Coordinates of C-alpha atoms and ligand atoms in Angstrom, one line a residue:
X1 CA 18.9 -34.1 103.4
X2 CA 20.8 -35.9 106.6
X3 CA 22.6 -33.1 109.0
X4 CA 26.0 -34.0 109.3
X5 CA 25.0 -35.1 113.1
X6 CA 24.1 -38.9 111.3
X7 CA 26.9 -39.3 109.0
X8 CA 30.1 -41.5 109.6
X9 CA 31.7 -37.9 110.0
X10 CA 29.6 -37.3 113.1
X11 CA 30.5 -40.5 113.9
X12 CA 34.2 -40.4 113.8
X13 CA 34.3 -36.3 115.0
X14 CA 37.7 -35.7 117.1
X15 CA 37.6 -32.2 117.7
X16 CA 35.9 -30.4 120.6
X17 CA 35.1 -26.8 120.4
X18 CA 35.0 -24.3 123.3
X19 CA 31.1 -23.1 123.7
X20 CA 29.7 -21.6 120.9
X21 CA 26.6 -20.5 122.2
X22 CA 23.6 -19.0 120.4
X23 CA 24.0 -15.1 119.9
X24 CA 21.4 -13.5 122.6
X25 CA 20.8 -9.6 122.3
X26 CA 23.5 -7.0 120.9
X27 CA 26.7 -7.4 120.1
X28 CA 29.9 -6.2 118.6
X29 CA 32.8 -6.9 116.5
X30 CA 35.2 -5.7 114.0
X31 CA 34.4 -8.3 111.5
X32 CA 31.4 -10.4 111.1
X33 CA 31.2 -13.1 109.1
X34 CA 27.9 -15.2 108.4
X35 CA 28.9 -19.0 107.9
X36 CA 30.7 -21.6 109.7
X37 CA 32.1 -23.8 106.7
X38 CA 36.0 -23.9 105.2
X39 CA 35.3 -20.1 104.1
X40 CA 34.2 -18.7 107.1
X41 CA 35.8 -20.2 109.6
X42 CA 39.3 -20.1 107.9
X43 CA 38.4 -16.6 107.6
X44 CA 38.0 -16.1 111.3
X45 CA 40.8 -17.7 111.5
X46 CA 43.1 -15.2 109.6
X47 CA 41.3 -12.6 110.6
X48 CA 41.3 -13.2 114.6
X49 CA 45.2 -14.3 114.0
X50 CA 45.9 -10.2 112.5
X51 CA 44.5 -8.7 115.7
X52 CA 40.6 -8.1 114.6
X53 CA 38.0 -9.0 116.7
X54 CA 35.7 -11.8 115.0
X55 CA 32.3 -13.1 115.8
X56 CA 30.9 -15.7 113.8
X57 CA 27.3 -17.2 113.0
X58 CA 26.4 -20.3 111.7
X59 CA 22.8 -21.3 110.9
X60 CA 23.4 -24.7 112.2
X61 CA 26.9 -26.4 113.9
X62 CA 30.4 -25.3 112.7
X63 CA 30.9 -27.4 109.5
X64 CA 27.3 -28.5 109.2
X65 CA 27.2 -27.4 105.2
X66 CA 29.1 -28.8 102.6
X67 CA 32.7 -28.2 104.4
X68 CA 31.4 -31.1 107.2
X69 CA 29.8 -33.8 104.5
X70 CA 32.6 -33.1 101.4
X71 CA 34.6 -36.0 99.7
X72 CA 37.7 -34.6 101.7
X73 CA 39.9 -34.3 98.2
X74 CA 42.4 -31.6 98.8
X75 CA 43.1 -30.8 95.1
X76 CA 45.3 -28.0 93.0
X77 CA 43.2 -26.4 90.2
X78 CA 39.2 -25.4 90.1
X79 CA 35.9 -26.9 88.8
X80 CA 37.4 -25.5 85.7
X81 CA 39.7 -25.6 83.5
X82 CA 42.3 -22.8 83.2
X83 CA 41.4 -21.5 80.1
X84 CA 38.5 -20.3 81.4
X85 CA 40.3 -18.0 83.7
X86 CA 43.0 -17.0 80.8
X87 CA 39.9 -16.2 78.3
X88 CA 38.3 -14.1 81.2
X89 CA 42.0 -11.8 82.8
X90 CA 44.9 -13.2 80.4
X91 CA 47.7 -15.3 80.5
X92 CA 49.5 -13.7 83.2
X93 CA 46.8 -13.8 85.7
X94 CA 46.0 -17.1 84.9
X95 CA 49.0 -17.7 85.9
X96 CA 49.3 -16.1 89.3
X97 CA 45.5 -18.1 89.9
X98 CA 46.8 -21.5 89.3
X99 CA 49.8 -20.5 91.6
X100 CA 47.4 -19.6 94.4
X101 CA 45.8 -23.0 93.7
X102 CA 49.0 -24.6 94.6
X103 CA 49.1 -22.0 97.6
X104 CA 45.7 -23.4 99.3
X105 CA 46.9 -26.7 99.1
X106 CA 50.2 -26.2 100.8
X107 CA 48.5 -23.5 102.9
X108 CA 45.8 -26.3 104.1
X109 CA 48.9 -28.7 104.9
X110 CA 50.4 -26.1 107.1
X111 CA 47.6 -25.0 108.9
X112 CA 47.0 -28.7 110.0
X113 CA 50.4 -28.5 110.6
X114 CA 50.6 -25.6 112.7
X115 CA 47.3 -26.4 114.2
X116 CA 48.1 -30.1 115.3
X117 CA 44.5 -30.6 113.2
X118 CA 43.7 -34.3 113.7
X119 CA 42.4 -35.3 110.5
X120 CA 43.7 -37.5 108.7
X121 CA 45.1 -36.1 105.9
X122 CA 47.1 -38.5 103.5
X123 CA 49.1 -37.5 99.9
X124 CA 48.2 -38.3 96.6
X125 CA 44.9 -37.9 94.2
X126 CA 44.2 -39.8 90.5
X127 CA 42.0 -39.2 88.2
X128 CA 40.9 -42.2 86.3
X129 CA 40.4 -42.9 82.8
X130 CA 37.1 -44.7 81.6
X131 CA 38.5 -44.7 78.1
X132 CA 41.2 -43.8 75.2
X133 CA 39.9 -40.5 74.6
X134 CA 40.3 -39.7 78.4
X135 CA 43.5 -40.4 78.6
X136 CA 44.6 -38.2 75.3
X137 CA 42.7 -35.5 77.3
X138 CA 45.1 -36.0 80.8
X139 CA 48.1 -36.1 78.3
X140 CA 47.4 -32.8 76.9
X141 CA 46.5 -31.7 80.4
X142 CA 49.4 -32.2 81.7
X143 CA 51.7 -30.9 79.1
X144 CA 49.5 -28.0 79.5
X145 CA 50.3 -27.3 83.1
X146 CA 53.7 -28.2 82.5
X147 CA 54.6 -25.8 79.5
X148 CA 52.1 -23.2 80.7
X149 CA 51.9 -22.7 84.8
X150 CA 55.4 -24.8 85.6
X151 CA 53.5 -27.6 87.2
X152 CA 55.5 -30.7 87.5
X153 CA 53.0 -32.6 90.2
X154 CA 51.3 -34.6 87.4
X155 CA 52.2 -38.2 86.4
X156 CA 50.3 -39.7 83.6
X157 CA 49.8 -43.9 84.6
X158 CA 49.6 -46.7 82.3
X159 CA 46.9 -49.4 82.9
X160 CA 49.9 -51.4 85.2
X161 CA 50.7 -47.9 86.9
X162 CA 47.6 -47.5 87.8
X163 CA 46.5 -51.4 88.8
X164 CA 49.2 -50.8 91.6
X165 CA 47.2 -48.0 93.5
X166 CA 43.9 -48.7 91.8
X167 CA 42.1 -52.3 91.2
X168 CA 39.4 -51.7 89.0
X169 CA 38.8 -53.2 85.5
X170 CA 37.2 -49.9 84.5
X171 CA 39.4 -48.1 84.4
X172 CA 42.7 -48.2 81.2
X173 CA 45.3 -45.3 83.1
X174 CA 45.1 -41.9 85.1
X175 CA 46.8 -39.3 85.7
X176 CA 48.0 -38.9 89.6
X177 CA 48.3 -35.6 91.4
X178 CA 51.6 -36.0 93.6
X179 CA 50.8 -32.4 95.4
X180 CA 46.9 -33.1 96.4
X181 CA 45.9 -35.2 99.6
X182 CA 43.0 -36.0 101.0
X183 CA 41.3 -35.8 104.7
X184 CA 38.5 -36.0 107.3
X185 CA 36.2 -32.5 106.2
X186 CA 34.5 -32.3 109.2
X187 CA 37.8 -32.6 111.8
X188 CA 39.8 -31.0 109.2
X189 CA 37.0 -27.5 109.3
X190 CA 36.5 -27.9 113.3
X191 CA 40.4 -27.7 114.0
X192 CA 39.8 -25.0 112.2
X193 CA 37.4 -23.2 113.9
X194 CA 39.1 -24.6 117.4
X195 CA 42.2 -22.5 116.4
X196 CA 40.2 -19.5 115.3
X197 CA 38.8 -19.9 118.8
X198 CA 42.4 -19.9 120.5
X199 CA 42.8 -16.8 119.1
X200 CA 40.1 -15.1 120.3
X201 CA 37.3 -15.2 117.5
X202 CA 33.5 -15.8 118.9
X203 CA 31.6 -18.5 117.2
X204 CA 27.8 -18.7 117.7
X205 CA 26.0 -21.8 116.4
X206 CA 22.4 -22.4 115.9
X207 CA 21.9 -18.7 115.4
X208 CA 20.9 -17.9 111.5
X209 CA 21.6 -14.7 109.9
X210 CA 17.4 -13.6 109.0
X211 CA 18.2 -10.0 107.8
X212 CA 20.9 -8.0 107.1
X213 CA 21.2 -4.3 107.0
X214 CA 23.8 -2.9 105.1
X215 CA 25.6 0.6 105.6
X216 CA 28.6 2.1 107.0
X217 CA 28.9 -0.4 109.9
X218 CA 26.4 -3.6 108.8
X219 CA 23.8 -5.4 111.2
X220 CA 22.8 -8.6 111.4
X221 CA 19.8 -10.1 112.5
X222 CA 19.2 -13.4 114.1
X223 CA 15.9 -14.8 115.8
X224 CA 17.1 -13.7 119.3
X225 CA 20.0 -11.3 118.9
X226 CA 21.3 -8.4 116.8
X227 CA 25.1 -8.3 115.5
X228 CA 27.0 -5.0 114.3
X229 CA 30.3 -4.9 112.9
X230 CA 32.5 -2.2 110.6
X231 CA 32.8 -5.4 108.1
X232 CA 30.8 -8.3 107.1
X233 CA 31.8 -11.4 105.3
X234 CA 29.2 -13.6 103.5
X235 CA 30.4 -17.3 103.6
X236 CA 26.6 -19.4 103.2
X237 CA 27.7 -20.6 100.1
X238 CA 24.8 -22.8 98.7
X239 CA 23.1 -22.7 101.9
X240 CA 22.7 -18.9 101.9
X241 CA 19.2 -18.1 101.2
X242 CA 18.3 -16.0 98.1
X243 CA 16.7 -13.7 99.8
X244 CA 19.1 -12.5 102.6
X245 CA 21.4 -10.9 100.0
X246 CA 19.8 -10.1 97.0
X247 CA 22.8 -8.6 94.9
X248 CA 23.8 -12.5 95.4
X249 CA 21.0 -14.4 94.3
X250 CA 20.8 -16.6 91.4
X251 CA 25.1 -16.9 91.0
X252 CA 25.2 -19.9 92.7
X253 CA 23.1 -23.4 92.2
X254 CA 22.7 -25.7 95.0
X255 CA 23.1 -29.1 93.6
X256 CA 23.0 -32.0 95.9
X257 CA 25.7 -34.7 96.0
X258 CA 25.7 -37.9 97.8
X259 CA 28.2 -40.3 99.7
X260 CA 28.2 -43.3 100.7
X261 CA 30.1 -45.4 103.5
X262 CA 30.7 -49.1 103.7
X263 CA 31.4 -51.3 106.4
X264 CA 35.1 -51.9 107.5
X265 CA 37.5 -53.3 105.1
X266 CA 39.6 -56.3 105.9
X267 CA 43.1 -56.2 104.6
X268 CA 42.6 -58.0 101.5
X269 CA 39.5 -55.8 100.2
X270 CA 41.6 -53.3 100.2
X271 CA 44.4 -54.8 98.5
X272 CA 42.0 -55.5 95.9
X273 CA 40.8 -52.5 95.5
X274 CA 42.7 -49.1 96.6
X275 CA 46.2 -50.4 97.7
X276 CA 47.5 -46.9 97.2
X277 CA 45.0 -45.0 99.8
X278 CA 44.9 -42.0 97.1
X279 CA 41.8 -39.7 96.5
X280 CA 40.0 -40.7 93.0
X281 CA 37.6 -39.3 90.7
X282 CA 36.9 -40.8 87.3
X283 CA 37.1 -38.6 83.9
X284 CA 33.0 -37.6 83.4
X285 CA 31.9 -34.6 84.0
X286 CA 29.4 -36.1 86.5
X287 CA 31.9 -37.9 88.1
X288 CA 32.2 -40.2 90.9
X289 CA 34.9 -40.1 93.5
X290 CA 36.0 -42.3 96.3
X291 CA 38.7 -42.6 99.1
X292 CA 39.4 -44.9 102.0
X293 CA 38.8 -42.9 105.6
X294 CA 41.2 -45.1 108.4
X295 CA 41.2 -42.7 111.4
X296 CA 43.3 -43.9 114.4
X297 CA 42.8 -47.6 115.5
X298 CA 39.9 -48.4 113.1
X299 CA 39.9 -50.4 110.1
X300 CA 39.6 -48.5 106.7
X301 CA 36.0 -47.7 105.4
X302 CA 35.8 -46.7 101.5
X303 CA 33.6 -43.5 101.2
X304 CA 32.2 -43.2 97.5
X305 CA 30.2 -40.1 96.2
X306 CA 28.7 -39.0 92.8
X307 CA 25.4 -39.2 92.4
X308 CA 23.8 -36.0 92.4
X309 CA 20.8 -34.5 91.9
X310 CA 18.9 -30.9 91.9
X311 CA 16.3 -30.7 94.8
X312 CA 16.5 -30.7 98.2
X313 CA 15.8 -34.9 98.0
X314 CA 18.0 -37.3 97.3
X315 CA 17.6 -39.8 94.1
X316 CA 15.1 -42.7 94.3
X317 CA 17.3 -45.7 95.6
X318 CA 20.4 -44.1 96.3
X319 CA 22.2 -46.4 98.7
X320 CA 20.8 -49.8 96.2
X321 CA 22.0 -47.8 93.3
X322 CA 25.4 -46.0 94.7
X323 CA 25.9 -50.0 95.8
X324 CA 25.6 -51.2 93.1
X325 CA 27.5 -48.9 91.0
X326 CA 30.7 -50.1 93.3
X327 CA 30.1 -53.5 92.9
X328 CA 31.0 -52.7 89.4
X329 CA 33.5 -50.9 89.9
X330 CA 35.5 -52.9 92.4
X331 CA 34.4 -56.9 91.9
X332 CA 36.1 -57.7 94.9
X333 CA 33.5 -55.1 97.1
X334 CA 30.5 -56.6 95.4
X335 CA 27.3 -56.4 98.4
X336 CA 29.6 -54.9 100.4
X337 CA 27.5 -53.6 103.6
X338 CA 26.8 -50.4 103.3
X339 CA 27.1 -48.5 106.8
X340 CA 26.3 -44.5 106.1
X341 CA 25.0 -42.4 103.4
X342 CA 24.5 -38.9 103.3
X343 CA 24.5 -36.0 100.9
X344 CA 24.9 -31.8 101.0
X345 CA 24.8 -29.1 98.9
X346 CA 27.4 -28.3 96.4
X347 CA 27.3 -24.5 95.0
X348 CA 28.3 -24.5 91.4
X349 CA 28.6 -21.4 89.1
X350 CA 27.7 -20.9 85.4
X351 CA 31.6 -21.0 84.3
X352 CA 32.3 -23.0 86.9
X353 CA 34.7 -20.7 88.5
X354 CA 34.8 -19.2 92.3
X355 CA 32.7 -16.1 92.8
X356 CA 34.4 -13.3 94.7
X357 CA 33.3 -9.6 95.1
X358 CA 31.7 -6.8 97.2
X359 CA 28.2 -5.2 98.3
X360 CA 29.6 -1.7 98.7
X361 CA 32.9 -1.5 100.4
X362 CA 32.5 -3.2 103.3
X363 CA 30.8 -6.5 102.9
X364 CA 32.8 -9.3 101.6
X365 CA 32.5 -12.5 100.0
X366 CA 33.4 -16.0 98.3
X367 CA 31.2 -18.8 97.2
X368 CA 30.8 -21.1 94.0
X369 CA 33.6 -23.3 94.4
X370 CA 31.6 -26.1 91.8
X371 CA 32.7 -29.1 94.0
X372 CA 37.0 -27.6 94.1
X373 CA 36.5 -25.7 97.5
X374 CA 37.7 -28.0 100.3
X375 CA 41.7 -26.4 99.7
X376 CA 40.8 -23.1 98.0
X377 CA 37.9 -22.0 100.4
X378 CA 40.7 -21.8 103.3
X379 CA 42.8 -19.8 101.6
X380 CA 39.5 -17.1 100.1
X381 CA 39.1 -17.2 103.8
X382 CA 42.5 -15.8 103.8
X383 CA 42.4 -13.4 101.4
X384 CA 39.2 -12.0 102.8
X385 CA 41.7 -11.2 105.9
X386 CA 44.0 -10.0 103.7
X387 CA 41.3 -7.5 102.0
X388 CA 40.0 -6.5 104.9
X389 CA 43.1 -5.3 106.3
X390 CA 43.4 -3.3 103.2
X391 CA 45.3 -5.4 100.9
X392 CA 43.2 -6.8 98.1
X393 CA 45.3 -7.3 94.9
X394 CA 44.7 -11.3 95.2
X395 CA 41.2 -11.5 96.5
X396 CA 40.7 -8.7 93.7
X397 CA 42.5 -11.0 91.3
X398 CA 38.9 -13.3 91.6
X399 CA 36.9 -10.8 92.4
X400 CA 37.5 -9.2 88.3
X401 CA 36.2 -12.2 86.8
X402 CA 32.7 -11.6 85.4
X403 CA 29.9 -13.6 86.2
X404 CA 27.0 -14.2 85.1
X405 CA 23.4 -15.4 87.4
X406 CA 21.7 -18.8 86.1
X407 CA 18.8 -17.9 83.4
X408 CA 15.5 -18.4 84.5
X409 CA 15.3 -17.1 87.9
X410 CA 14.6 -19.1 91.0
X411 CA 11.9 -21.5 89.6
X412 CA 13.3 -22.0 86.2
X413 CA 17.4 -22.5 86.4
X414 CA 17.0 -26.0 88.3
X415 CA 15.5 -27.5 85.2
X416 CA 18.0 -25.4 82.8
X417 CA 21.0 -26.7 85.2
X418 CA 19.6 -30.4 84.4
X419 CA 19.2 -29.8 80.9
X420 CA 22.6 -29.1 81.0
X421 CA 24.1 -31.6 82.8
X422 CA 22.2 -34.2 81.0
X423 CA 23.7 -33.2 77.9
X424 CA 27.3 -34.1 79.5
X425 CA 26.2 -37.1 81.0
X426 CA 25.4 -38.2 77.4
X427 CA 28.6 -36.9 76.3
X428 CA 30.0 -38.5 79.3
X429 CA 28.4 -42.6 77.8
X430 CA 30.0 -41.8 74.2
Ligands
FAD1 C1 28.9 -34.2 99.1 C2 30.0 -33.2 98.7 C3 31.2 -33.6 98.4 C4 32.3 -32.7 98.1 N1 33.5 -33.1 97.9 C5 34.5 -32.3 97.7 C6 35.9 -32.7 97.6 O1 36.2 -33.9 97.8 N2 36.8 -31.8 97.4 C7 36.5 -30.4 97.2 O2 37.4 -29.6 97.0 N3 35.2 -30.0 97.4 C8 34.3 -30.9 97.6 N4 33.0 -30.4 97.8 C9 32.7 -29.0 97.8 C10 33.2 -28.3 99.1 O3 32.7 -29.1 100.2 C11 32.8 -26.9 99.2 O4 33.3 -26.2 98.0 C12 33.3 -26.2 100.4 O5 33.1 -27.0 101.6 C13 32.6 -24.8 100.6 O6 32.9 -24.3 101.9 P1 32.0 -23.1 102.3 O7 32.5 -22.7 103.7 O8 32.1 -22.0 101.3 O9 30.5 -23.5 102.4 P2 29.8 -24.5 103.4 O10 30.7 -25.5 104.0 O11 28.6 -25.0 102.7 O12 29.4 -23.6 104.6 C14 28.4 -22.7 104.6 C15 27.8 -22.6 106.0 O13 27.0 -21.4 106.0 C16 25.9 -21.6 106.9 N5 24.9 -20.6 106.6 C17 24.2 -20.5 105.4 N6 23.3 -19.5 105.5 C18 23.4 -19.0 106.8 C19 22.8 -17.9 107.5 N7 21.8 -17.2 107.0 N8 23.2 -17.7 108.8 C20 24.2 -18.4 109.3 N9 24.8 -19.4 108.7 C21 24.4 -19.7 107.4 C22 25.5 -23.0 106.6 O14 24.8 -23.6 107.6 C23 26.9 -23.7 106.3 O15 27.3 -24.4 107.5 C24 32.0 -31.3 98.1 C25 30.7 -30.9 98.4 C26 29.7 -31.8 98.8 C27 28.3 -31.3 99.2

């Protein structure tokens, strides 16, 4: 799997940190937190901005994990639908969770805002409709959201609608998200971590948490230094090795996805294929998504993403096949060059919703955000600020939902998670 240091992320990278150095010997803090992605370092963030004093490791660079390689879709909702959440805590609390949805959207805006974040970020997402039945299913959808959670941000497109912001002959309509937006991952989660670092939090790279002891006031372990603090966040998401924390193990799945990156566009590939620089993702539930990426003074590149799979190795042929696929999609890209590819790891759930909760009292954490967590994970990081400081009610609001590990322990639940998945990629061709 590429580090994020060859991707056209590294490539385009605005931000520059103040040293984060690796952690040598003892040290102290109020709050540590394990994880430099959208979780942690938004964490840090609040954290360091309500007084504490926050010192952070990350295994590799800040934003080197899914938060640095992501699609960059800033979206409202989850990996799941909200019944799933109103089966599991009611209707009113599924209300107050697609509210807080909403929340990390506007909260990411503001934040970039507030931060002068250079990344990007532009309105607008759609999902696409592959056929009838699709659209039937945005329709109800949306009146859903409407009747239900008071949601007006959805507009359902006709095949013309749509043709204006999207040129595909795939696709028959969609369904655009006025209130999403979409941005640069990796400048978007190091602005981040710059302004945690204004306010005072310590960020260590290339220093891996290796053990952890819990108790009354947690240590840390890394290969060269020690790290003791009254609390302890856990933000390693995918990445976190089973073993560190075993009351964690087997919740979440790694699955790898993969992006691609063509070569500039000139003006009339893009008119002829995503005139309305929104954020898409088609209606499977192994779905592909794409986006143009213009930072300042270049010419726009289209990033496309989708194709997963469930080792550490990406799929035989993935840049001839990913190619392909977009050729397809968009006539007028056919051969396009292809100029980047790269893929991370995605932590998915068994219902598909995020996974909050406690070790004991004093060790916090958020994970599982099944491919949603670029918006929500800043605001978790939030709300572990929020608990921390002793008020929980929202990050407890998560934190009740039950859920349950992936059968088949370590060796077994990739194979399960592909039987699985197969099944709705068959669904998916129907
Ligand atoms: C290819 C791809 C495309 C995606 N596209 C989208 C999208 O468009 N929109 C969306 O909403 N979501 C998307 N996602 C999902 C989204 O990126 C994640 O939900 C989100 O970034 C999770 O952030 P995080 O901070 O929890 O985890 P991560 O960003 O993965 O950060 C975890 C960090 O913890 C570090 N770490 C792990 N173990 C240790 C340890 N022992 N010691 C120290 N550090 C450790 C890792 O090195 C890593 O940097 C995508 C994911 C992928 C992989």
């Amino acid at each position: 799997m590429s580090d994020y240091v060859d991707s056209y992320y590294r490539d385009t990278n605005r931000v520059t940190l103040a040293p984060t150095p690796r952690l040598a010997g003892a040290a102290r803090a109020d709050v540590a937190i394990v994880g430099g992605g959208v979780t942690g370092v938004s964490a840090a963030l609040s954290l360091a901005e309500r007084g504490y004093d926050v010192a952070l490791l990350e295994a590799n660079r800040i934003g080197w994990g899914a938060s640095g390689r992501s699609g960059g879709q800033i979206l409202t909702g989850f990996g799941t639908g909200m019944s799933t959440f109103a089966e599991a805590l009611g209707a009113t609390a599924a209300r107050h969770i697609f509210a807080m949805s909403r929340e990390a959207v506007s909260h990411t805006v503001a934040r970039i805002e507030t931060h002068a974040i250079d990344c990007d970020l532009r309105p607008g997402a759609i999902y696409a409709a592959l056929k009838p039945r699709h659209m039937t299913e945005f329709a109800r959808e949306r009146d859903m959201l409407q009747r239900d959670y008071d949601y007006d941000g959805l507009t359902l497109l006709d095949d013309e609608a749509l043709a204006a912001r999207v040129q595909s002959p795939r696709y028959i309509g969609g369904l655009r998200d006025a209130e999403s937006w979409h941005l640069h991952p990796l400048n978007y989660v190091r602005g981040l971590a710059h302004a945690a670092q204004t306010v005072g939090a310590r960020l260590y790279e290339d220093s891996a948490a290796v053990r952890i002891e819990p108790g009354s006031r947690p240590v840390v372990h890394t290969a060269t230094g020690r790290l003791q603090a009254d609390w302890l966040v856990l933000a390693g998401n995918a990445y976190l090795a089973a073993d560190l924390v075993p009351e964690l193990s087997g919740h979440v799945m790694p699955v790898g996805n993969y992006i691609i990156a063509t070569e500039p566009l000139r003006e009339d590939q893009v008119a002829s294929s995503l005139p309305g620089d929104d954020a898409l993702s088609d209606a499977n539930f192994v779905l592909d998504y794409y986006r143009l990426s213009t930072p300042p003074g270049t010419s726009p590149r289209l990033l496309y993403g989708g194709q997963v799979s469930y080792g550490h190795r990406p799929p035989r042929r993935l840049v001839a096949r990913m190619q392909a696929k977009l050729g397809r999609l968009f006539p007028a890209l056919a051969g396009i060059g292809i100029d980047y590819s790269w893929g991370g790891l995605v932590g998915v759930t068994r219902n598909r919703a995020p996974h909050f909760g406690r070790v004991g009292d004093n060790i916090f954490y958020a994970q599982g955000y099944s491919g949603h967590g670029m918006a929500f994970a800043g605001l978790a990081g939030g709300l572990i600020g929020d608990a921390v400081a002793g008020q929980a009610e929202r990050f407890d609001l998560y934190a009740r939902m039950a859920h349950r590990r992936f059968p088949g322990g370590t060796r077994l639940r990739t194979p399960l998670l592909v039987l699985a998945t197969n099944f709705y990629r068959m669904r998916d061709l129907i």
